[in-house]
Amino acid sequence: MIWESNARIGFDQIIAKVPVFMRPIAQEKVSQKAEALVNSDNRKEVTEKDMINAFFEATPFGFHGPLKNDMQALGIDYTKYGYER
């Protein structure tokens, strides 16, 4: 599946912040979720919105705070996709 360059860069940057022992699991779950979102809409490219939605959907709610902090530190604006600070 094709990923927009900014979606792939953001994905890689966020995954790099995941603790090393959880990284492979997070990488697999989030990428599968992002691609499933794209497939469900009959599209062929993962966008930044898909990537962000996948992170929030694949990440347990208790870890959304740290996820938001990591996104903010990386300059990724998740609020433009409906998520609150």
One Martini backbone bead per residue (centre of mass of N, CA, C, O) as a GRO file, in nm:
protein
   85
    1MET     BB    1   0.100   0.034   0.018
    2ILE     BB    2   0.046   0.368   0.000
    3TRP     BB    3   0.226   0.649   0.134
    4GLU     BB    4   0.241   0.935   0.235
    5SER     BB    5   0.512   1.102   0.328
    6ASN     BB    6   0.398   1.241   0.590
    7ALA     BB    7   0.279   0.980   0.707
    8ARG     BB    8   0.542   0.814   0.725
    9ILE     BB    9   0.705   1.009   0.894
   10GLY     BB   10   0.512   1.023   1.136
   11PHE     BB   11   0.508   0.727   1.199
   12ASP     BB   12   0.814   0.691   1.251
   13GLN     BB   13   0.832   0.905   1.480
   14ILE     BB   14   0.631   0.775   1.675
   15ILE     BB   15   0.750   0.490   1.693
   16ALA     BB   16   1.026   0.592   1.816
   17LYS     BB   17   0.866   0.661   2.102
   18VAL     BB   18   0.830   0.380   2.151
   19PRO     BB   19   0.893   0.137   2.329
   20VAL     BB   20   1.101  -0.109   2.226
   21PHE     BB   21   0.916  -0.358   2.329
   22MET     BB   22   0.650  -0.228   2.159
   23ARG     BB   23   0.713  -0.149   1.864
   24PRO     BB   24   0.634  -0.393   1.681
   25ILE     BB   25   0.336  -0.396   1.763
   26ALA     BB   26   0.264  -0.105   1.692
   27GLN     BB   27   0.347  -0.111   1.398
   28GLU     BB   28   0.150  -0.330   1.309
   29LYS     BB   29  -0.125  -0.222   1.415
   30VAL     BB   30  -0.122   0.063   1.285
   31SER     BB   31  -0.074  -0.013   0.990
   32GLN     BB   32  -0.320  -0.197   0.963
   33LYS     BB   33  -0.530   0.017   1.037
   34ALA     BB   34  -0.469   0.222   0.816
   35GLU     BB   35  -0.518   0.023   0.577
   36ALA     BB   36  -0.811  -0.045   0.654
   37LEU     BB   37  -0.926   0.238   0.618
   38VAL     BB   38  -0.859   0.257   0.318
   39ASN     BB   39  -1.006   0.000   0.220
   40SER     BB   40  -1.297   0.085   0.321
   41ASP     BB   41  -1.272   0.340   0.097
   42ASN     BB   42  -1.132   0.258  -0.173
   43ARG     BB   43  -0.831   0.318  -0.140
   44LYS     BB   44  -0.451   0.367  -0.194
   45GLU     BB   45  -0.388   0.593   0.041
   46VAL     BB   46  -0.209   0.703   0.308
   47THR     BB   47  -0.281   0.941   0.535
   48GLU     BB   48  -0.254   1.140   0.797
   49LYS     BB   49  -0.534   1.079   0.903
   50ASP     BB   50  -0.507   0.772   0.908
   51MET     BB   51  -0.265   0.761   1.098
   52ILE     BB   52  -0.398   0.901   1.337
   53ASN     BB   53  -0.643   0.719   1.368
   54ALA     BB   54  -0.480   0.461   1.413
   55PHE     BB   55  -0.343   0.542   1.674
   56PHE     BB   56  -0.606   0.591   1.840
   57GLU     BB   57  -0.733   0.302   1.787
   58ALA     BB   58  -0.467   0.122   1.878
   59THR     BB   59  -0.465   0.289   2.138
   60PRO     BB   60  -0.501   0.294   2.446
   61PHE     BB   61  -0.657   0.530   2.628
   62GLY     BB   62  -0.434   0.558   2.860
   63PHE     BB   63  -0.219   0.655   2.605
   64HIS     BB   64  -0.316   0.931   2.477
   65GLY     BB   65  -0.149   1.141   2.621
   66PRO     BB   66   0.136   1.057   2.524
   67LEU     BB   67   0.062   1.067   2.226
   68LYS     BB   68  -0.001   1.368   2.215
   69ASN     BB   69   0.275   1.464   2.314
   70ASP     BB   70   0.436   1.344   2.081
   71MET     BB   71   0.291   1.494   1.854
   72GLN     BB   72   0.354   1.778   1.952
   73ALA     BB   73   0.668   1.748   1.952
   74LEU     BB   74   0.648   1.683   1.623
   75GLY     BB   75   0.413   1.869   1.487
   76ILE     BB   76   0.138   1.711   1.518
   77ASP     BB   77  -0.200   1.786   1.416
   78TYR     BB   78  -0.472   1.624   1.558
   79THR     BB   79  -0.707   1.844   1.582
   80LYS     BB   80  -0.787   1.852   1.265
   81TYR     BB   81  -0.932   1.542   1.333
   82GLY     BB   82  -1.103   1.580   1.630
   83TYR     BB   83  -0.891   1.605   1.850
   84GLU     BB   84  -0.816   1.665   2.173
   85ARG     BB   85  -0.591   1.811   2.407
   0.00000   0.00000   0.00000
